[in-house]
PDB file of C-alpha atoms in Angstrom:
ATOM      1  CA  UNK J 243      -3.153 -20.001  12.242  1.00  0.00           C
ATOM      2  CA  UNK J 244      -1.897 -22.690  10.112  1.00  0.00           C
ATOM      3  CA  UNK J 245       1.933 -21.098   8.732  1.00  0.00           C
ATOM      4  CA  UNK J 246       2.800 -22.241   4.972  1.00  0.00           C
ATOM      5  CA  UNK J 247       5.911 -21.782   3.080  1.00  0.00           C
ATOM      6  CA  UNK J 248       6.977 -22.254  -1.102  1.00  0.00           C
ATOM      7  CA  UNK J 249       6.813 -20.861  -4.359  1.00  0.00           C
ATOM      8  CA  UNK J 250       4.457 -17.831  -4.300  1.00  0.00           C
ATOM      9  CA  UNK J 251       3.083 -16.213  -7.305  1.00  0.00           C
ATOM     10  CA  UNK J 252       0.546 -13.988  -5.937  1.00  0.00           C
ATOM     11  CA  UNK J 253      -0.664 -12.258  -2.223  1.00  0.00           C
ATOM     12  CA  UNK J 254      -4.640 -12.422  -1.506  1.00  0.00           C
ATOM     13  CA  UNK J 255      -5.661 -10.052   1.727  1.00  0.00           C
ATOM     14  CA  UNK J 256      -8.983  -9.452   2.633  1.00  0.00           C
ATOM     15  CA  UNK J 257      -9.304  -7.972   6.197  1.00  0.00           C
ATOM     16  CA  UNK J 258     -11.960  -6.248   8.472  1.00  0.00           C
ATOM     17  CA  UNK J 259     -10.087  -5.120  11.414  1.00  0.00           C
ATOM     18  CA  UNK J 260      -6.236  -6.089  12.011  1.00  0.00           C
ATOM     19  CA  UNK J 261      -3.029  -4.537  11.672  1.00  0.00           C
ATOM     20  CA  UNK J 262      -0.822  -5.963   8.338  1.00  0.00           C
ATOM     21  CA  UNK J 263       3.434  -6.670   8.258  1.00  0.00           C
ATOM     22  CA  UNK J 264       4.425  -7.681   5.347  1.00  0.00           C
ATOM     23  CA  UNK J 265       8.360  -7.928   5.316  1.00  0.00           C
ATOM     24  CA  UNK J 266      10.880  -9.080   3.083  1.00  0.00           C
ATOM     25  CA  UNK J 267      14.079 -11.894   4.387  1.00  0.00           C
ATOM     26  CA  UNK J 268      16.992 -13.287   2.714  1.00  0.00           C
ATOM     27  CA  UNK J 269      16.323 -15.628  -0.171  1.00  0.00           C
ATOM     28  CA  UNK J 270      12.356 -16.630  -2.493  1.00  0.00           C
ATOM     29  CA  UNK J 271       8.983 -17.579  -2.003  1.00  0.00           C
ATOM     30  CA  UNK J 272       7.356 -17.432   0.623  1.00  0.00           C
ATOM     31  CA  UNK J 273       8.467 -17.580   4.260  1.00  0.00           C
ATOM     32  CA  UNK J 274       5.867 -17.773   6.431  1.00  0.00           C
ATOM     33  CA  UNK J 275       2.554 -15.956   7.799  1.00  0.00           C
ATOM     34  CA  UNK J 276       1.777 -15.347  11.424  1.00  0.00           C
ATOM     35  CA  UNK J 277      -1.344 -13.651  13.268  1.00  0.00           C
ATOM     36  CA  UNK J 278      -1.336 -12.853  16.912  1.00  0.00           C
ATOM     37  CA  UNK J 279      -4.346 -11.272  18.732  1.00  0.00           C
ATOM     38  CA  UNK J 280      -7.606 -12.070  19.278  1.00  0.00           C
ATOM     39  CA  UNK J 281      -8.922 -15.678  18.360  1.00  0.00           C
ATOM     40  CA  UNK J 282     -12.230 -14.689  17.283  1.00  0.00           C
ATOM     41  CA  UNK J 283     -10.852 -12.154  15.088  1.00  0.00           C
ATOM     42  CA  UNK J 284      -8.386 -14.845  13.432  1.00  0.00           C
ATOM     43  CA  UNK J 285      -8.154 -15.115   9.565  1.00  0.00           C
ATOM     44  CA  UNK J 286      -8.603 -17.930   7.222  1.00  0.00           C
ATOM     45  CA  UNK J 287      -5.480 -19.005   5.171  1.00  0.00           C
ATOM     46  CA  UNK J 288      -5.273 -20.730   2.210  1.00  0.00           C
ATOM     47  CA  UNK J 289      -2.135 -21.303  -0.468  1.00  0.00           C
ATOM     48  CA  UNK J 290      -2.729 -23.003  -2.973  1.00  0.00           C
ATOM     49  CA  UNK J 291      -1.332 -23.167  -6.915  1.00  0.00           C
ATOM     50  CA  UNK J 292       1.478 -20.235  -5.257  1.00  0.00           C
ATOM     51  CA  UNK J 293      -1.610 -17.769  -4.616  1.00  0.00           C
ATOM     52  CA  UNK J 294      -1.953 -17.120  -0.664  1.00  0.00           C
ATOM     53  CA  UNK J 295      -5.419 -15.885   0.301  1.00  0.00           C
ATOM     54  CA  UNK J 296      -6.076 -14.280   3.623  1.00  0.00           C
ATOM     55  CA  UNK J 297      -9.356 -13.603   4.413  1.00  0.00           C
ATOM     56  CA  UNK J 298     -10.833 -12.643   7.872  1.00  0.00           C
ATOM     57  CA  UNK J 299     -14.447 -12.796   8.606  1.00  0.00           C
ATOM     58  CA  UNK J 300     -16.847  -9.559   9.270  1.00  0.00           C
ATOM     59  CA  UNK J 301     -16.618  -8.414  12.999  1.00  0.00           C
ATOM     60  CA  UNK J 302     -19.241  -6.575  14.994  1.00  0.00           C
ATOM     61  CA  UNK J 303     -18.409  -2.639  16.032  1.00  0.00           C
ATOM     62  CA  UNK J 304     -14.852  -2.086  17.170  1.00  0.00           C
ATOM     63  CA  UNK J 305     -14.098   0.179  20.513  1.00  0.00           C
ATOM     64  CA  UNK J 306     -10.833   1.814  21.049  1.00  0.00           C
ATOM     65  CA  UNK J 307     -10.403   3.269  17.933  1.00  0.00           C
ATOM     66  CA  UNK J 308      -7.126   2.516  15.717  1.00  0.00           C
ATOM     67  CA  UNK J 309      -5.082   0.790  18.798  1.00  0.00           C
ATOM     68  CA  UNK J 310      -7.738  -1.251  19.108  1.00  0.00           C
ATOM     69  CA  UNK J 311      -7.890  -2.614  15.553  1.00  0.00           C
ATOM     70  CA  UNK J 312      -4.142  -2.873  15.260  1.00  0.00           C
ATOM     71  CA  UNK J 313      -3.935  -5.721  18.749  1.00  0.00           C
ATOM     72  CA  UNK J 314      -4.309  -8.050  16.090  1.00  0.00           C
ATOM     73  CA  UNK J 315      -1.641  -8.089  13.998  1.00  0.00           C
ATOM     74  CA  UNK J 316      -1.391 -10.580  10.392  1.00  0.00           C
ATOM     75  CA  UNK J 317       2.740 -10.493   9.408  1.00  0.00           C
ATOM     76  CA  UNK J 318       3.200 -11.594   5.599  1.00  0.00           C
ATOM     77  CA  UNK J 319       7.750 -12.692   5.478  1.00  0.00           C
ATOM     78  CA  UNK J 320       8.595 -13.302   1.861  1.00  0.00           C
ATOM     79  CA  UNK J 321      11.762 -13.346   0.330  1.00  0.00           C
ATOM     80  CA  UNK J 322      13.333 -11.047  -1.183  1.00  0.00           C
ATOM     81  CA  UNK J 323      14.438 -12.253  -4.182  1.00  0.00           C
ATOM     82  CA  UNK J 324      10.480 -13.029  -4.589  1.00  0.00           C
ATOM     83  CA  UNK J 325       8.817 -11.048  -7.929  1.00  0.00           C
ATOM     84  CA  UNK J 326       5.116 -11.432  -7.085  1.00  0.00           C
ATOM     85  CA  UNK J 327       2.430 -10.917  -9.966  1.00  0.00           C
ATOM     86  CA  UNK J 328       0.081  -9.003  -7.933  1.00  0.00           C
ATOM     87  CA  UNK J 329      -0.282  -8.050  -4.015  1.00  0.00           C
ATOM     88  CA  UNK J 330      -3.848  -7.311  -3.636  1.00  0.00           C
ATOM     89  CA  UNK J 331      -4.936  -5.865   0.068  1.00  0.00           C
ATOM     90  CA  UNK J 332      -8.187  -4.870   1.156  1.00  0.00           C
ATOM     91  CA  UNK J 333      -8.747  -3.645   4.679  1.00  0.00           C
ATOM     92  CA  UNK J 334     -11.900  -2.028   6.692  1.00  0.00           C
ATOM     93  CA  UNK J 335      -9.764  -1.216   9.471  1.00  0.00           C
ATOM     94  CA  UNK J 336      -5.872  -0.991  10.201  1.00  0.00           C
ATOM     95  CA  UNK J 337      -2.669  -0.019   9.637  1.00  0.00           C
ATOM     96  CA  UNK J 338      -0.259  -1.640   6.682  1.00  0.00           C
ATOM     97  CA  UNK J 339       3.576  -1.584   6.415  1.00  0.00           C
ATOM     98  CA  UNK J 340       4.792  -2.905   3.527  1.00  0.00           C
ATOM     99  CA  UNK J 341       9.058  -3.173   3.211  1.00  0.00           C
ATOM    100  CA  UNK J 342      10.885  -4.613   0.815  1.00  0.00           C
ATOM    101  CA  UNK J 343       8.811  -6.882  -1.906  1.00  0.00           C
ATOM    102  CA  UNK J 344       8.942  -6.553  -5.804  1.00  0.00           C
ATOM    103  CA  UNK J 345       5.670  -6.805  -7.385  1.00  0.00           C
ATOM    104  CA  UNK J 346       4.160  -6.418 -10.822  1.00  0.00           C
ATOM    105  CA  UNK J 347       1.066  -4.932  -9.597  1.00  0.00           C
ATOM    106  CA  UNK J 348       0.497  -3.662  -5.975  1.00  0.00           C
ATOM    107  CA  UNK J 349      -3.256  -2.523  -4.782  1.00  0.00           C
ATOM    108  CA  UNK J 350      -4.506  -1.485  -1.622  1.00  0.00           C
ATOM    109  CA  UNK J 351      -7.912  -0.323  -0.805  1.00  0.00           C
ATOM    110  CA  UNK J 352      -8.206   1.105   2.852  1.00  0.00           C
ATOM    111  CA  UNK J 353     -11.470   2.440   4.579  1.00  0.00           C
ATOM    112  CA  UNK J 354      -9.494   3.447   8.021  1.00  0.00           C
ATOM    113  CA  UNK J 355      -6.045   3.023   8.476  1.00  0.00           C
ATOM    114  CA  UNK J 356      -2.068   4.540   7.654  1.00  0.00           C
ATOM    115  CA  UNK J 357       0.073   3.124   4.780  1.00  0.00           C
ATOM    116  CA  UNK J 358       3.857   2.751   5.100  1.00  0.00           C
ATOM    117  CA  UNK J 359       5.402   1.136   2.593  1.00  0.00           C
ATOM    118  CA  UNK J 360       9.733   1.284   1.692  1.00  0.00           C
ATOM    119  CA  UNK J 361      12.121  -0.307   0.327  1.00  0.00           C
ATOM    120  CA  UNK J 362       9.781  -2.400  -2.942  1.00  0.00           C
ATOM    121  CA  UNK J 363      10.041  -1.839  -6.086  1.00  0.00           C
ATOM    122  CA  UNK J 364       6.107  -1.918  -7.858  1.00  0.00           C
ATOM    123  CA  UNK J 365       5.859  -1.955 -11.893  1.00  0.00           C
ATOM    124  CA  UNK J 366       2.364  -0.832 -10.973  1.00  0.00           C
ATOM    125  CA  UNK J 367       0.796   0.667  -7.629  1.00  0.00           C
ATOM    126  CA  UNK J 368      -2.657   2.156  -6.885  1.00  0.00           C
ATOM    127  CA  UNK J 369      -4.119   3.029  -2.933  1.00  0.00           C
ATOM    128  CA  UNK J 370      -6.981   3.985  -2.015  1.00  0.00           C
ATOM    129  CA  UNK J 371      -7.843   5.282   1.297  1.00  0.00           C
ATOM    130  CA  UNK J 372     -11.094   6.774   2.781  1.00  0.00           C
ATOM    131  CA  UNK J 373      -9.138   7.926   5.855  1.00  0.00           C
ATOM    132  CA  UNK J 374      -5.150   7.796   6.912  1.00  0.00           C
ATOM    133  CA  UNK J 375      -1.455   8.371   5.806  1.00  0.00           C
ATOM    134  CA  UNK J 376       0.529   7.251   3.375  1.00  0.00           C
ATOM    135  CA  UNK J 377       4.074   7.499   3.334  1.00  0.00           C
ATOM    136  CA  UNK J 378       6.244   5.829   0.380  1.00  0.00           C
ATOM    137  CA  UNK J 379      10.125   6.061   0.817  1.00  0.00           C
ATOM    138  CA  UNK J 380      12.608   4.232  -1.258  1.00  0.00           C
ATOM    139  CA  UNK J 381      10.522   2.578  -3.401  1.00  0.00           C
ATOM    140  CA  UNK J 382      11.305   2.023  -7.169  1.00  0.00           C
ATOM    141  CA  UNK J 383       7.780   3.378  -9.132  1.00  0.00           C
ATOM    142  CA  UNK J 384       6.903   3.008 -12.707  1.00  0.00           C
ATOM    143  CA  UNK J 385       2.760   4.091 -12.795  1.00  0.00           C
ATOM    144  CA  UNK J 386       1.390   4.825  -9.501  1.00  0.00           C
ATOM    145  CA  UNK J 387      -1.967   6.261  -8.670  1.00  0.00           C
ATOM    146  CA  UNK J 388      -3.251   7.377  -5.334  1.00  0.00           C
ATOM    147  CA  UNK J 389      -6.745   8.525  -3.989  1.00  0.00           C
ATOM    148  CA  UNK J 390      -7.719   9.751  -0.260  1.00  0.00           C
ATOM    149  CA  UNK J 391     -10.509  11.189   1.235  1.00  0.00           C
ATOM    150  CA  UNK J 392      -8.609  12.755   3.989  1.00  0.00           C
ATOM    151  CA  UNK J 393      -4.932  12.016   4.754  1.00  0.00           C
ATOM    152  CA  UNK J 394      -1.295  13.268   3.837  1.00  0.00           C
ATOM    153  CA  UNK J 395       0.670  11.593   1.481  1.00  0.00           C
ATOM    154  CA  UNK J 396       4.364  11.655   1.217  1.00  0.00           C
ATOM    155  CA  UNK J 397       6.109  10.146  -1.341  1.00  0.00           C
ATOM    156  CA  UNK J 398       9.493  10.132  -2.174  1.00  0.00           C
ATOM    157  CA  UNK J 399      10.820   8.441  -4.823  1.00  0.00           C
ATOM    158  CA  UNK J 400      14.173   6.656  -5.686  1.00  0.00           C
ATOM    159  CA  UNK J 401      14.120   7.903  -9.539  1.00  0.00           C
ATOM    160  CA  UNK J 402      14.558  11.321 -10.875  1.00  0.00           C
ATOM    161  CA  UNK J 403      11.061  13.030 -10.921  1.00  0.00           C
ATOM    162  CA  UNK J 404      11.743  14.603 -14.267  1.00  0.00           C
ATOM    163  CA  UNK J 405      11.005  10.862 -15.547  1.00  0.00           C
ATOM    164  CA  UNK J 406       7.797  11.086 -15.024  1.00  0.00           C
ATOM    165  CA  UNK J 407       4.399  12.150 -16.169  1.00  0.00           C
ATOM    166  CA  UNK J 408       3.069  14.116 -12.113  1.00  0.00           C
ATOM    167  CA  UNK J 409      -0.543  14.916 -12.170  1.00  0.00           C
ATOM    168  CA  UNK J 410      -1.781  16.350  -8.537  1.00  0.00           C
ATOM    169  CA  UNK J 411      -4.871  17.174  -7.487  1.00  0.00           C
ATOM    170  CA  UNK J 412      -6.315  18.464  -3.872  1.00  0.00           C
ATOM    171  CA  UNK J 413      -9.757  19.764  -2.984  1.00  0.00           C
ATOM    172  CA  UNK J 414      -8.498  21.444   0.197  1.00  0.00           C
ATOM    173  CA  UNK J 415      -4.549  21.318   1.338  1.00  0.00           C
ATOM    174  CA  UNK J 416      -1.381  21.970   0.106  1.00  0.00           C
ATOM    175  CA  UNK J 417       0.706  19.969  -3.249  1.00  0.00           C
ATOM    176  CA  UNK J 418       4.941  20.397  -2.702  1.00  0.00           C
ATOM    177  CA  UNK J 419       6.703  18.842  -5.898  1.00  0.00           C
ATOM    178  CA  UNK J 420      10.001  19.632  -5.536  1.00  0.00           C
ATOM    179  CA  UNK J 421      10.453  23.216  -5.132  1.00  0.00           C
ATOM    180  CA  UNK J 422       6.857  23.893  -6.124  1.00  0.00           C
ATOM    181  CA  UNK J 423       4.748  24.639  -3.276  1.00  0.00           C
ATOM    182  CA  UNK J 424       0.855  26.002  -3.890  1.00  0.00           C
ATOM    183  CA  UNK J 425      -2.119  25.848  -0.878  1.00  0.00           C
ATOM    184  CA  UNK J 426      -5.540  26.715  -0.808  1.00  0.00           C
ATOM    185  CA  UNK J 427      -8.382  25.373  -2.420  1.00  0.00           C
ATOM    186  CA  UNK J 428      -8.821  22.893  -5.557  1.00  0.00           C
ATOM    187  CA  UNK J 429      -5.102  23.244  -6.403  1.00  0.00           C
ATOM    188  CA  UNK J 430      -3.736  21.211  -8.725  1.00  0.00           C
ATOM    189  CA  UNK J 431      -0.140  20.849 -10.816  1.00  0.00           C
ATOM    190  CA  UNK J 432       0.554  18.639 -13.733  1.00  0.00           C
ATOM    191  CA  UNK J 433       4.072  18.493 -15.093  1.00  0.00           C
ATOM    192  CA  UNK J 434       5.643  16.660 -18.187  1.00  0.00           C
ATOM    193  CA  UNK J 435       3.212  14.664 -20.944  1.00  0.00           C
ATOM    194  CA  UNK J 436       5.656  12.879 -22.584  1.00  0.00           C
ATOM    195  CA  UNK J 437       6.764   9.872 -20.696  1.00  0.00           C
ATOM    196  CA  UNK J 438       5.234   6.398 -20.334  1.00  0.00           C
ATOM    197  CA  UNK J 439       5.702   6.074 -16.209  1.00  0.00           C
ATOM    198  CA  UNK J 440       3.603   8.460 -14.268  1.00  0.00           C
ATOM    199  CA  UNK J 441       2.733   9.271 -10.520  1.00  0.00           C
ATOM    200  CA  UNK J 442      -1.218  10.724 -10.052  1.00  0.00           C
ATOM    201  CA  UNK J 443      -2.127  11.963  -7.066  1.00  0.00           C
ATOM    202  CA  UNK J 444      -5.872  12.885  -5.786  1.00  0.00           C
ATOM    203  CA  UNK J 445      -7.162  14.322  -2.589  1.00  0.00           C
ATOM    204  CA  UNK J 446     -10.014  15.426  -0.871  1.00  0.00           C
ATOM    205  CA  UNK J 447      -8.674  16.814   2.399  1.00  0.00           C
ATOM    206  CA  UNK J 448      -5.090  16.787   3.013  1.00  0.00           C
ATOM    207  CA  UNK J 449      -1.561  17.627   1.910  1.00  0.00           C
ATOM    208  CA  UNK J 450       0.925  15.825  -0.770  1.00  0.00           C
ATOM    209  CA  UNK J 451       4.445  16.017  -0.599  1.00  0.00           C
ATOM    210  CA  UNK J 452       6.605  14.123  -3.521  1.00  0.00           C
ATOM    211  CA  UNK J 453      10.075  14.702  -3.663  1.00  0.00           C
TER     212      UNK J 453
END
């Protein structure tokens, strides 16, 4: 894979079956992208007018589970003084680590895969997951939604949560906010109306945890 570097304005991922770094070094734009693995599997890249596009073409049925799709491995380095105005990432299959960007708006839409992201700040976030983890630590959040089918999410956040709007919402599981703690079935808490920055939370199957 061909490795660019410059002024970046935007992140482009579009991925059937790979596991995703995307990490933040000293200094702007962007530092380079990397892919090891399989050669057939192998995405496209393009940068062009600061928007880098990573796409990877459809592959046929996948054994070995989750190690197998994360062998192949895509790694993102930006820098960290880098304000993006949107990282976009869809994936079929894989897991994602995201640590240390700034982003105006941050989306990920996952069919099969765990989410780890720390250390970013996001004026706007929303993931989706069918199946799989997500874990947010240290990360400065204005509006964030997530969804899952099935999957825990943790999320701790740097601010106070009495800044924002919490709405939570889980089919079957358990929702901790704080020192609130209720299990069962189609439990849900909402807490505050009256701020602009809010963190919604929806799940099928599986337990939420913000602190």
């Amino acid at each position: 894979m061909e490795s660019f570097s410059g002024e970046i304005k935007s992140v482009k991922l579009d991925l059937k079956a790979c596991a995703v770094s995307i990490i933040a070094e000293e200094g702007t734009g962007l530092k380079g992208i990397e892919y090891t693995g399989d050669k057939k599997l192998e995405p496209d890249a393009v940068f062009a007018d600061g928007v880098l596009t990573v796409t990877q073409k459809p592959v046929g049925i996948f054994g070995g589970g989750i190690m197998a799709v994360n062998k192949p491995r895509l790694t993102v380095t930006l820098g960290k003084d880098t304000v993006l105005n949107y990282f976009d990432i869809i994936l079929r299959a894989g897991d994602v680590s995201v640590d240390g960007i700034t982003a105006d708006w941050f989306s990920e839409v996952i069919d099969a895969g765990n989410v780890t992201i720390s250390g970013c700040t996001f004026l706007k976030a929303e993931i989706n997951t069918k199946a799989g983890n997500t874990n947010i630590s240290k990360t400065n959040l204005n509006q964030t939604v997530i969804n899952a089918n099935a999957g825990n999410i943790q999320l701790d956040a740097i601010e106070d949560l009495g800044r924002y709007n919490i709405e939570c919402k889980v089919k079957t599981g358990t929702i901790k906010i704080a020192d609130e703690c209720f299990s069962g079935q189609n439990v849900s808490i909402v807490r505050g109306d009256e701020y602009p920055d809010f963190i919604k939370i929806n799940v099928k199957q599986g337990n939420v945890s913000v602190n």
